Short mmCIF file of C-alpha atoms (C1' of nucleotides) in Angstrom, two decimals:
data_model
loop_
_atom_site.label_atom_id
_atom_site.label_comp_id
_atom_site.label_asym_id
_atom_site.label_seq_id
_atom_site.Cartn_x
_atom_site.Cartn_y
_atom_site.Cartn_z
CA UNK H 1 -43.27 44.38 50.33
CA UNK H 2 -43.71 43.48 46.76
CA UNK H 3 -44.51 39.63 46.72
CA UNK H 4 -42.67 38.99 43.51
CA UNK H 5 -39.47 40.62 44.91
CA UNK H 6 -39.99 38.78 48.19
CA UNK H 7 -39.65 35.37 46.43
CA UNK H 8 -37.03 36.65 43.80
CA UNK H 9 -34.03 34.09 43.66
CA UNK H 10 -31.70 37.20 42.74
CA UNK H 11 -33.08 39.58 45.37
CA UNK H 12 -29.91 39.57 47.10
CA UNK H 13 -27.51 39.71 44.07
CA UNK H 14 -29.10 41.72 41.26
CA UNK H 15 -28.58 45.42 40.93
CA UNK H 16 -31.81 46.23 42.89
CA UNK H 17 -30.34 44.46 46.01
CA UNK H 18 -28.87 47.74 46.97
CA UNK H 19 -32.20 49.38 47.42
CA UNK H 20 -34.09 49.22 50.52
CA UNK H 21 -37.62 47.62 50.74
CA UNK H 22 -39.58 50.76 49.95
CA UNK H 23 -37.18 51.90 47.12
CA UNK H 24 -37.50 48.45 45.58
CA UNK H 25 -41.27 48.37 45.86
CA UNK H 26 -41.29 51.56 43.99
CA UNK H 27 -39.02 50.25 41.34
CA UNK H 28 -41.00 46.98 41.17
CA UNK H 29 -44.19 48.91 40.59
CA UNK H 30 -42.54 50.37 37.35
CA UNK H 31 -41.34 46.90 35.99
CA UNK H 32 -42.97 43.89 34.97
CA UNK H 33 -41.89 40.23 34.79
CA UNK H 34 -41.63 38.50 31.67
CA UNK H 35 -40.76 35.08 30.46
CA UNK H 36 -38.98 33.95 27.32
CA UNK H 37 -39.06 30.60 25.77
CA UNK H 38 -35.72 29.13 24.57
CA UNK H 39 -34.72 30.88 21.23
CA UNK H 40 -37.19 33.79 21.89
CA UNK H 41 -35.65 37.27 21.45
CA UNK H 42 -35.99 39.95 23.96
CA UNK H 43 -34.97 42.73 21.55
CA UNK H 44 -33.08 42.88 18.21
CA UNK H 45 -30.23 44.95 17.11
CA UNK H 46 -31.57 48.29 15.87
CA UNK H 47 -34.68 48.31 18.10
CA UNK H 48 -35.48 51.63 19.56
CA UNK H 49 -36.15 52.14 23.25
CA UNK H 50 -35.29 48.49 23.93
CA UNK H 51 -36.12 47.55 27.26
CA UNK H 52 -33.84 47.09 30.08
CA UNK H 53 -33.94 43.95 32.27
CA UNK H 54 -32.58 41.90 35.18
CA UNK H 55 -32.36 38.29 34.44
CA UNK H 56 -34.00 36.24 37.18
CA UNK H 57 -33.56 32.74 35.87
CA UNK H 58 -32.36 31.05 32.85
CA UNK H 59 -29.71 32.35 30.38
CA UNK H 60 -29.27 34.83 27.52
CA UNK H 61 -26.79 35.55 24.78
CA UNK H 62 -25.99 38.73 23.42
CA UNK H 63 -25.10 38.40 19.79
CA UNK H 64 -24.55 40.21 16.48
CA UNK H 65 -25.25 38.92 12.87
CA UNK H 66 -22.88 39.85 10.08
CA UNK H 67 -23.66 40.68 6.47
CA UNK H 68 -23.86 36.98 5.50
CA UNK H 69 -26.05 35.96 8.27
CA UNK H 70 -23.47 34.52 10.60
CA UNK H 71 -24.19 34.98 14.14
CA UNK H 72 -21.53 35.72 16.73
CA UNK H 73 -22.04 35.52 20.55
CA UNK H 74 -20.60 38.61 22.33
CA UNK H 75 -21.61 37.83 25.87
CA UNK H 76 -23.54 35.44 28.00
CA UNK H 77 -26.06 36.73 30.87
CA UNK H 78 -26.67 34.65 33.83
CA UNK H 79 -29.19 35.09 36.63
CA UNK H 80 -28.87 38.59 38.30
CA UNK H 81 -27.21 39.91 35.16
CA UNK H 82 -28.44 43.18 33.78
CA UNK H 83 -29.14 43.91 30.16
CA UNK H 84 -29.84 47.33 28.58
CA UNK H 85 -28.10 49.99 26.88
CA UNK H 86 -29.44 53.16 28.83
CA UNK H 87 -27.68 55.83 26.71
CA UNK H 88 -27.87 54.43 23.03
CA UNK H 89 -30.80 55.23 20.94
CA UNK H 90 -30.93 51.91 19.39
CA UNK H 91 -29.94 48.52 20.68
CA UNK H 92 -26.53 47.58 19.24
CA UNK H 93 -27.06 43.67 19.52
CA UNK H 94 -29.55 40.97 19.65
CA UNK H 95 -30.48 39.51 23.03
CA UNK H 96 -31.76 35.91 22.93
CA UNK H 97 -32.79 33.43 25.58
CA UNK H 98 -30.71 30.32 25.48
CA UNK H 99 -33.11 28.47 27.83
CA UNK H 100 -36.40 29.21 29.22
CA UNK H 101 -35.86 32.45 31.24
CA UNK H 102 -37.54 34.86 33.70
CA UNK H 103 -36.67 38.50 33.43
CA UNK H 104 -37.73 41.59 35.29
CA UNK H 105 -38.01 44.37 32.63
CA UNK H 106 -38.21 48.23 32.85
CA UNK H 107 -39.04 50.81 30.29
CA UNK H 108 -35.86 52.74 29.77
CA UNK H 109 -37.33 55.99 31.09
CA UNK H 110 -38.50 54.26 34.20
CA UNK H 111 -35.07 53.07 34.89
CA UNK H 112 -33.49 56.37 33.87
CA UNK H 113 -35.57 57.97 36.65
CA UNK H 114 -34.82 55.42 39.18
CA UNK H 115 -31.13 56.06 38.57
CA UNK H 116 -31.62 59.69 39.33
CA UNK H 117 -33.97 59.06 42.35
CA UNK H 118 -31.58 56.28 43.80
CA UNK H 119 -28.06 57.06 43.56
CA UNK H 120 -27.10 53.53 45.00
CA UNK H 121 -28.72 52.05 41.87
CA UNK H 122 -26.55 54.08 39.50
CA UNK H 123 -23.24 52.91 41.44
CA UNK H 124 -24.60 49.05 41.20
CA UNK H 125 -25.11 49.34 37.61
CA UNK H 126 -21.67 50.95 37.21
CA UNK H 127 -20.27 47.98 39.04
CA UNK H 128 -22.25 45.52 36.67
CA UNK H 129 -20.99 47.31 33.62
CA UNK H 130 -17.47 47.35 34.68
CA UNK H 131 -17.81 43.58 35.31
CA UNK H 132 -19.30 43.04 31.85
CA UNK H 133 -16.47 45.06 30.36
CA UNK H 134 -14.03 42.78 32.04
CA UNK H 135 -15.88 39.61 31.08
CA UNK H 136 -15.86 40.87 27.21
CA UNK H 137 -12.27 41.83 27.38
CA UNK H 138 -11.45 38.34 28.66
CA UNK H 139 -13.30 36.84 25.65
CA UNK H 140 -11.17 39.20 23.40
CA UNK H 141 -8.16 37.88 25.06
CA UNK H 142 -9.05 34.37 24.47
CA UNK H 143 -10.15 34.70 20.73
CA UNK H 144 -7.24 36.93 20.12
CA UNK H 145 -4.46 34.56 19.98
CA UNK H 146 -5.06 31.26 21.57
CA UNK H 147 -5.37 28.09 19.60
CA UNK H 148 -8.65 26.23 19.09
CA UNK H 149 -7.75 23.72 21.80
CA UNK H 150 -6.85 26.69 24.33
CA UNK H 151 -10.12 28.45 23.67
CA UNK H 152 -12.28 25.43 24.18
CA UNK H 153 -10.28 24.52 27.29
CA UNK H 154 -10.80 27.83 28.86
CA UNK H 155 -14.59 28.16 27.74
CA UNK H 156 -15.35 24.76 29.32
CA UNK H 157 -13.30 25.78 32.52
CA UNK H 158 -15.53 28.96 32.75
CA UNK H 159 -18.58 27.03 32.28
CA UNK H 160 -17.52 24.67 34.91
CA UNK H 161 -16.97 27.59 37.44
CA UNK H 162 -20.36 29.08 36.38
CA UNK H 163 -22.07 25.87 37.17
CA UNK H 164 -20.70 25.74 40.53
CA UNK H 165 -22.08 27.34 43.57
CA UNK H 166 -18.86 27.91 45.29
CA UNK H 167 -16.84 30.50 43.41
CA UNK H 168 -13.44 29.51 42.21
CA UNK H 169 -14.15 25.86 42.46
CA UNK H 170 -15.33 24.24 39.15
CA UNK H 171 -18.28 21.79 39.05
CA UNK H 172 -17.15 18.28 38.18
CA UNK H 173 -20.04 17.50 35.89
CA UNK H 174 -22.50 19.90 34.23
CA UNK H 175 -24.13 20.66 30.92
CA UNK H 176 -22.93 22.99 28.37
CA UNK H 177 -25.40 25.83 27.86
CA UNK H 178 -24.54 26.06 24.27
CA UNK H 179 -24.83 24.00 21.20
CA UNK H 180 -21.71 23.20 19.10
CA UNK H 181 -22.60 25.89 16.64
CA UNK H 182 -23.10 28.44 19.45
CA UNK H 183 -19.72 27.48 21.03
CA UNK H 184 -18.03 27.78 17.45
CA UNK H 185 -19.32 31.23 16.89
CA UNK H 186 -18.48 32.38 20.43
CA UNK H 187 -14.90 31.42 20.04
CA UNK H 188 -14.57 32.20 16.39
CA UNK H 189 -14.19 28.60 15.19
CA UNK H 190 -16.33 26.31 12.98
CA UNK H 191 -18.56 23.69 14.30
CA UNK H 192 -16.31 21.02 12.81
CA UNK H 193 -13.36 22.46 14.74
CA UNK H 194 -15.13 22.53 18.04
CA UNK H 195 -16.11 18.96 17.62
CA UNK H 196 -12.79 17.57 16.75
CA UNK H 197 -11.13 19.67 19.55
CA UNK H 198 -13.61 18.49 21.98
CA UNK H 199 -12.70 14.87 20.89
CA UNK H 200 -9.06 15.71 21.53
CA UNK H 201 -9.56 16.94 24.91
CA UNK H 202 -11.43 13.74 25.73
CA UNK H 203 -8.63 11.64 24.30
CA UNK H 204 -6.07 13.48 26.36
CA UNK H 205 -7.99 12.65 29.49
CA UNK H 206 -8.94 16.10 30.50
CA UNK H 207 -12.64 15.64 30.17
CA UNK H 208 -15.12 13.19 29.18
CA UNK H 209 -18.15 13.84 27.11
CA UNK H 210 -21.58 12.61 28.56
CA UNK H 211 -24.12 12.78 25.73
CA UNK H 212 -24.27 15.77 23.68
CA UNK H 213 -23.97 18.48 26.03
CA UNK H 214 -22.75 16.74 29.30
CA UNK H 215 -19.16 17.37 30.49
CA UNK H 216 -17.27 15.72 33.18
CA UNK H 217 -13.96 17.29 34.36
CA UNK H 218 -11.76 14.25 34.53
CA UNK H 219 -8.42 16.41 34.93
CA UNK H 220 -9.30 20.01 35.85
CA UNK H 221 -5.63 21.12 36.40
CA UNK H 222 -4.78 19.71 33.01
CA UNK H 223 -7.65 21.61 31.30
CA UNK H 224 -6.58 24.77 33.04
CA UNK H 225 -3.12 24.28 31.58
CA UNK H 226 -4.35 23.66 28.28
CA UNK H 227 -6.26 26.92 28.36
CA UNK H 228 -3.02 28.85 28.96
CA UNK H 229 -4.53 30.80 31.81
CA UNK H 230 -3.09 31.36 35.32
CA UNK H 231 -6.53 31.12 36.82
CA UNK H 232 -10.20 31.45 36.50
CA UNK V 1 -12.83 78.31 39.69
CA UNK V 2 -10.04 75.70 39.50
CA UNK V 3 -7.34 77.13 37.09
CA UNK V 4 -6.38 73.88 35.62
CA UNK V 5 -10.03 72.91 34.90
CA UNK V 6 -10.73 76.24 33.52
CA UNK V 7 -8.16 75.54 30.70
CA UNK V 8 -8.74 71.72 30.50
CA UNK V 9 -9.33 70.81 26.93
CA UNK V 10 -11.61 68.20 27.77
CA UNK V 11 -13.82 70.15 30.52
CA UNK V 12 -17.03 69.90 28.30
CA UNK V 13 -16.66 66.35 27.24
CA UNK V 14 -15.06 64.32 30.29
CA UNK V 15 -17.07 62.60 32.97
CA UNK V 16 -16.57 65.53 35.22
CA UNK V 17 -18.39 67.86 32.86
CA UNK V 18 -21.54 66.84 34.41
CA UNK V 19 -20.63 68.63 37.68
CA UNK V 20 -21.25 72.34 38.38
CA UNK V 21 -18.35 74.52 39.14
CA UNK V 22 -18.20 74.19 42.82
CA UNK V 23 -18.51 70.37 42.66
CA UNK V 24 -15.79 70.34 40.05
CA UNK V 25 -13.44 72.33 42.12
CA UNK V 26 -14.02 69.97 45.15
CA UNK V 27 -13.19 66.99 42.91
CA UNK V 28 -10.25 68.84 41.48
CA UNK V 29 -8.93 69.31 44.96
CA UNK V 30 -8.76 65.56 45.36
CA UNK V 31 -7.02 64.87 42.05
CA UNK V 32 -3.70 65.71 40.70
CA UNK V 33 -2.57 66.15 37.06
CA UNK V 34 0.13 63.80 35.67
CA UNK V 35 2.06 63.43 32.48
CA UNK V 36 3.25 60.17 31.00
CA UNK V 37 5.98 59.97 28.25
CA UNK V 38 5.34 57.64 25.49
CA UNK V 39 5.76 54.04 26.49
CA UNK V 40 5.42 54.90 30.24
CA UNK V 41 2.97 52.83 32.32
CA UNK V 42 0.04 54.28 34.30
CA UNK V 43 -0.35 50.92 36.08
CA UNK V 44 0.27 47.31 35.50
CA UNK V 45 -2.08 44.25 35.87
CA UNK V 46 -2.18 43.21 39.49
CA UNK V 47 -1.60 46.55 41.00
CA UNK V 48 -3.51 46.99 44.03
CA UNK V 49 -5.45 50.43 44.51
CA UNK V 50 -4.47 51.54 40.89
CA UNK V 51 -5.49 55.05 40.45
CA UNK V 52 -8.25 56.22 38.34
CA UNK V 53 -7.90 58.78 35.73
CA UNK V 54 -9.45 61.05 32.82
CA UNK V 55 -7.19 61.34 29.88
CA UNK V 56 -6.86 65.09 29.03
CA UNK V 57 -4.49 64.75 26.11
CA UNK V 58 -2.52 62.08 24.30
CA UNK V 59 -3.58 58.40 23.90
CA UNK V 60 -3.28 55.25 25.94
CA UNK V 61 -3.67 51.55 25.42
CA UNK V 62 -5.06 48.96 27.79
CA UNK V 63 -3.33 45.71 27.22
CA UNK V 64 -2.68 42.32 28.70
CA UNK V 65 0.38 40.16 28.48
CA UNK V 66 0.10 36.33 28.25
CA UNK V 67 2.38 33.66 29.48
CA UNK V 68 4.80 33.85 26.58
CA UNK V 69 5.17 37.69 26.97
CA UNK V 70 2.97 38.57 24.01
CA UNK V 71 1.17 41.85 24.33
CA UNK V 72 -2.52 42.19 23.43
CA UNK V 73 -4.29 45.58 23.04
CA UNK V 74 -7.70 45.23 24.33
CA UNK V 75 -8.71 48.95 24.09
CA UNK V 76 -7.55 52.52 23.22
CA UNK V 77 -8.30 55.53 25.38
CA UNK V 78 -8.70 58.91 23.76
CA UNK V 79 -8.73 62.35 25.45
CA UNK V 80 -11.88 62.64 27.71
CA UNK V 81 -11.85 58.80 28.13
CA UNK V 82 -11.95 57.37 31.65
CA UNK V 83 -9.63 54.78 33.12
CA UNK V 84 -10.06 52.73 36.15
CA UNK V 85 -11.64 49.85 37.64
CA UNK V 86 -13.45 51.09 40.73
CA UNK V 87 -14.75 47.78 42.20
CA UNK V 88 -11.99 45.26 41.58
CA UNK V 89 -9.40 44.85 44.12
CA UNK V 90 -6.51 44.61 41.63
CA UNK V 91 -6.01 46.18 38.15
CA UNK V 92 -6.80 43.35 35.54
CA UNK V 93 -4.72 44.85 32.81
CA UNK V 94 -1.73 47.24 31.91
CA UNK V 95 -2.34 50.73 30.92
CA UNK V 96 0.42 52.39 28.88
CA UNK V 97 0.86 55.77 27.15
CA UNK V 98 0.85 55.49 23.25
CA UNK V 99 2.22 59.25 22.96
CA UNK V 100 3.03 61.59 25.61
CA UNK V 101 -0.12 62.15 27.67
CA UNK V 102 -1.71 64.35 30.31
CA UNK V 103 -4.12 62.82 32.84
CA UNK V 104 -6.20 63.94 35.75
CA UNK V 105 -5.70 61.16 38.32
CA UNK V 106 -7.55 60.36 41.52
CA UNK V 107 -7.14 57.89 44.43
CA UNK V 108 -9.87 55.30 44.21
CA UNK V 109 -11.23 56.12 47.49
CA UNK V 110 -11.50 59.83 46.68
CA UNK V 111 -13.50 58.87 43.44
CA UNK V 112 -15.68 56.50 45.28
CA UNK V 113 -16.64 59.36 47.74
CA UNK V 114 -17.17 61.73 44.74
CA UNK V 115 -19.65 59.00 43.30
CA UNK V 116 -21.41 58.91 46.55
CA UNK V 117 -21.79 62.66 46.63
CA UNK V 118 -22.44 63.49 43.20
CA UNK V 119 -25.01 61.13 41.63
CA UNK V 120 -24.56 62.78 38.43
CA UNK V 121 -20.95 61.63 38.26
CA UNK V 122 -22.12 57.97 38.79
CA UNK V 123 -24.37 58.20 35.84
CA UNK V 124 -21.73 59.78 33.76
CA UNK V 125 -19.31 57.06 34.52
CA UNK V 126 -22.03 54.57 33.92
CA UNK V 127 -22.43 56.07 30.35
CA UNK V 128 -18.80 55.95 29.72
CA UNK V 129 -18.52 52.22 30.85
CA UNK V 130 -21.42 51.32 28.63
CA UNK V 131 -19.62 52.89 25.70
CA UNK V 132 -16.41 51.23 26.60
CA UNK V 133 -18.37 48.01 26.66
CA UNK V 134 -19.70 48.70 23.30
CA UNK V 135 -16.24 49.52 21.89
CA UNK V 136 -14.87 46.33 23.38
CA UNK V 137 -17.63 44.14 21.73
CA UNK V 138 -16.99 45.82 18.53
CA UNK V 139 -13.41 44.74 18.45
CA UNK V 140 -14.50 41.32 19.53
CA UNK V 141 -16.77 41.21 16.45
CA UNK V 142 -14.06 42.30 14.29
CA UNK V 143 -11.44 39.85 15.42
CA UNK V 144 -14.01 36.97 15.66
CA UNK V 145 -14.48 36.16 11.98
CA UNK V 146 -13.05 38.71 9.79
CA UNK V 147 -10.24 38.22 7.29
CA UNK V 148 -6.95 40.04 8.01
CA UNK V 149 -7.96 42.51 5.19
CA UNK V 150 -11.38 43.35 6.69
CA UNK V 151 -9.90 43.71 10.17
CA UNK V 152 -7.26 46.12 9.10
CA UNK V 153 -9.66 47.96 6.79
CA UNK V 154 -12.11 48.53 9.86
CA UNK V 155 -9.27 49.66 12.08
CA UNK V 156 -8.03 52.09 9.64
CA UNK V 157 -11.46 53.53 8.90
CA UNK V 158 -12.02 53.85 12.72
CA UNK V 159 -8.67 55.76 13.19
CA UNK V 160 -9.89 58.07 10.37
CA UNK V 161 -12.93 58.77 12.01
CA UNK V 162 -11.28 59.10 15.39
CA UNK V 163 -8.71 61.61 13.90
CA UNK V 164 -11.63 63.75 12.37
CA UNK V 165 -13.29 66.36 14.36
CA UNK V 166 -16.78 66.21 12.67
CA UNK V 167 -18.26 62.70 13.74
CA UNK V 168 -19.14 60.26 11.16
CA UNK V 169 -16.88 61.85 8.69
CA UNK V 170 -13.24 60.28 8.14
CA UNK V 171 -10.37 62.51 8.09
CA UNK V 172 -8.81 62.05 4.69
CA UNK V 173 -5.15 62.17 6.03
CA UNK V 174 -3.83 61.13 9.24
CA UNK V 175 -1.12 59.31 11.30
CA UNK V 176 -1.66 55.79 12.70
CA UNK V 177 -1.40 55.90 16.44
CA UNK V 178 -0.07 52.47 16.58
CA UNK V 179 3.03 50.48 15.17
CA UNK V 180 2.87 47.78 12.97
CA UNK V 181 3.46 45.29 15.91
CA UNK V 182 0.70 47.16 18.05
CA UNK V 183 -1.94 46.87 15.04
CA UNK V 184 -1.08 43.24 14.75
CA UNK V 185 -1.39 42.50 18.40
CA UNK V 186 -4.68 44.50 18.58
CA UNK V 187 -6.15 42.52 15.56
CA UNK V 188 -4.71 39.11 16.51
CA UNK V 189 -2.60 39.02 13.57
CA UNK V 190 1.15 39.12 12.83
CA UNK V 191 3.30 41.96 12.09
CA UNK V 192 4.19 40.41 8.60
CA UNK V 193 0.60 39.99 7.79
CA UNK V 194 -0.35 43.53 8.70
CA UNK V 195 2.49 44.78 6.48
CA UNK V 196 1.41 42.49 3.60
CA UNK V 197 -2.26 43.61 3.97
CA UNK V 198 -1.47 47.15 4.10
CA UNK V 199 0.47 46.68 0.75
CA UNK V 200 -2.74 44.99 -0.64
CA UNK V 201 -4.93 47.61 0.49
CA UNK V 202 -2.67 50.31 -1.31
CA UNK V 203 -2.45 48.23 -4.49
CA UNK V 204 -6.32 48.09 -4.50
CA UNK V 205 -6.33 51.80 -4.46
CA UNK V 206 -8.23 52.00 -1.11
CA UNK V 207 -5.39 53.97 0.85
CA UNK V 208 -1.93 55.25 0.28
CA UNK V 209 0.84 54.89 2.70
CA UNK V 210 2.80 58.10 3.52
CA UNK V 211 5.94 57.24 5.33
CA UNK V 212 5.70 54.74 7.98
CA UNK V 213 2.56 55.63 9.85
CA UNK V 214 0.93 58.18 7.45
CA UNK V 215 -2.29 56.99 5.86
CA UNK V 216 -4.40 58.87 3.00
CA UNK V 217 -7.84 57.72 2.32
CA UNK V 218 -8.02 57.48 -1.35
CA UNK V 219 -11.22 55.41 -1.62
CA UNK V 220 -13.09 55.59 1.64
CA UNK V 221 -16.17 53.80 0.48
CA UNK V 222 -14.02 50.99 -1.09
CA UNK V 223 -12.27 50.68 2.31
CA UNK V 224 -15.46 50.53 4.22
CA UNK V 225 -16.83 47.94 1.85
CA UNK V 226 -13.63 45.75 2.36
CA UNK V 227 -14.13 45.97 6.24
CA UNK V 228 -17.49 44.29 5.93
CA UNK V 229 -19.39 46.86 7.96
CA UNK V 230 -22.47 48.63 7.41
CA UNK V 231 -21.31 51.88 8.96
CA UNK V 232 -19.05 53.36 11.83
"C1'" DC P 1 -40.58 4.05 10.76
"C1'" DG P 2 -39.05 7.95 8.38
"C1'" DC P 3 -37.94 12.67 9.02
"C1'" DT P 4 -35.21 16.46 10.87
"C1'" DC P 5 -31.70 18.31 13.50
"C1'" DC P 6 -27.20 18.09 15.41
"C1'" DA P 7 -22.83 16.32 15.94
"C1'" DT P 8 -18.86 13.53 14.16
"C1'" DT P 9 -15.66 12.11 11.06
"C1'" DG P 10 -12.66 12.37 6.74
"C1'" DA P 11 -10.06 14.52 2.71
"C1'" DG P 12 -8.27 18.38 0.40
"C1'" DT P 13 -7.68 23.53 0.39
"C1'" DT P 14 -6.23 28.05 2.24
"C1'" DA P 15 -5.21 32.03 4.79
"C1'" DC P 16 -2.25 33.05 7.98
"C1'" DT P 17 1.94 31.99 10.41
"C1'" DT P 18 6.82 31.05 11.02
"C1'" DC P 19 11.44 31.46 9.76
"C1'" DA P 20 14.69 34.25 7.34
"C1'" DA P 21 16.69 37.97 4.88
"C1'" DA P 22 16.64 42.54 2.80
"C1'" DA P 23 15.09 47.34 2.90
"C1'" DA P 24 14.02 51.49 4.87
"C1'" DT P 25 13.89 54.51 8.84
"C1'" DT P 26 15.45 56.56 12.99
"C1'" DG P 27 18.75 57.75 16.24
"C1'" DT P 28 23.76 58.88 17.70
"C1'" DG P 29 28.45 60.20 17.88
"C1'" DG P 30 32.37 61.93 15.56
"C1'" DC Y 1 26.60 66.70 7.94
"C1'" DC Y 2 27.63 62.10 7.35
"C1'" DA Y 3 28.67 57.47 8.56
"C1'" DC Y 4 27.08 53.62 11.37
"C1'" DA Y 5 24.54 51.18 14.52
"C1'" DA Y 6 19.60 50.08 16.21
"C1'" DT Y 7 15.03 49.55 15.25
"C1'" DT Y 8 11.19 48.97 12.29
"C1'" DT Y 9 9.01 47.63 8.12
"C1'" DT Y 10 8.83 45.09 4.10
"C1'" DT Y 11 9.43 41.10 1.21
"C1'" DG Y 12 10.19 35.89 0.14
"C1'" DA Y 13 9.39 30.90 1.04
"C1'" DA Y 14 7.81 26.95 3.17
"C1'" DG Y 15 4.82 25.03 6.91
"C1'" DT Y 16 0.38 24.44 9.37
"C1'" DA Y 17 -3.63 25.04 12.12
"C1'" DA Y 18 -8.22 25.69 11.14
"C1'" DC Y 19 -11.61 25.96 7.17
"C1'" DT Y 20 -14.46 24.06 3.55
"C1'" DC Y 21 -17.04 20.56 1.38
"C1'" DA Y 22 -19.03 16.26 1.70
"C1'" DA Y 23 -20.50 12.00 3.95
"C1'" DT Y 24 -22.00 9.49 8.14
"C1'" DG Y 25 -23.84 8.64 12.52
"C1'" DG Y 26 -27.00 9.26 16.36
"C1'" DA Y 27 -30.96 11.53 19.06
"C1'" DG Y 28 -35.49 13.08 19.32
"C1'" DC Y 29 -40.27 13.36 17.32
"C1'" DG Y 30 -44.48 13.05 14.93
#
DNA sequence: CGCTCCATTGAGTTACTTCAAAAATTGTGG
DNA sequence: CCACAATTTTTGAAGTAACTCAATGGAGCG
């Protein structure tokens, strides 16, 4: 068995987990591991034949840049997440590492062949794609009508859940993966508003700020209520 | 060959177009056609085992309803589009007909089997899913930062392109598929703002309103410039 | 220490919303 | 076919949440 795969932290959760050992070895032979430093770009919008990749560790952001140079974050990618537009001739968005990250990358044509050879892989990628679609629609719901405070509350709650190992139970204390500016352009707000509303959330007793990026959930139920969501 | 398929207007563009005649017949045997009147619901958020469907004619909206009963449109579905969350136990969103529509529906388990039997189908659905993902991210970009006028300009331009047969060339005259209220809650605005900004677009000479829902593109280039988009 | 980067705080402005009413369009029954 | 009610759209005036501009306050680093 491929050594890298054997030790891979996402071997049981990434798309390739649906393959058997032989199939996985064959796919691994076509791929290569890559590391990105924080802030480094995997590919940029407009790149032809942008690689596809499974994120092994770290975190990525998918973002666009408008005419005035303002960045907007469209999605976050967590370990075992998949990146890659298999059918578009050019990448639509930038993909940048939020923290130092490890990836398992594939040339598009190799992945395309793998999909044809291993039907289970196509199904696994379809599943991931639909999950990504749902995540994007959730963000769209959030930025559509909610107040600044509700957006922030929902984002913090989501991060708390992502930081937790057990699903559906938020981590009490964790580090925000994004700077104020990144939070702002993910939620369609300004840095100043994010800072002010974080202060409000703290005053209201929902959270406690610990340093610049640390968050402690003092009153998770209150935070969830402020987010205007039923659950998760 | 299946008679319904033979006459199907989207037989060359829908996901099932990747199947050969025999395969398509087998799939058609598991499916059934269904018509929806304008305003009728295909399924609601929370429904278990919601059906999957290919839209044959008409138009659908995918929308959510928040705690206060406000609807938000997350996506539009055009003919040959596919609807259905194959892997989620419950539907996440409502799906409603915008106009009288014809669909080709499948029980989820039947479609699931078809995916396993016909790998090409899985790949076709993956492609559609990634296109849906891109469309949703485009809407997210639009509602994230743009002004009311830019959102409206972009939406009108998109509708003009959707109404046109030739891709990349907008139709000069067409009917809006949405009411003012639907436009508003797709763009995260109010009815009043939509109405006012439509008036502004008309005053500026970009468009001309014809009745309630008719639009004539007087100056497409100006409209596109107002939308703040490069193209598309 | 001084520099840079990021976050916070303050004051004034604005784009959009809210509330309210008029106008246009559509549907319905006589 | 016309009158009348219902629905949708437009228009107006006032209010507000978030933005912009500007200054201050740490934190990290050479």
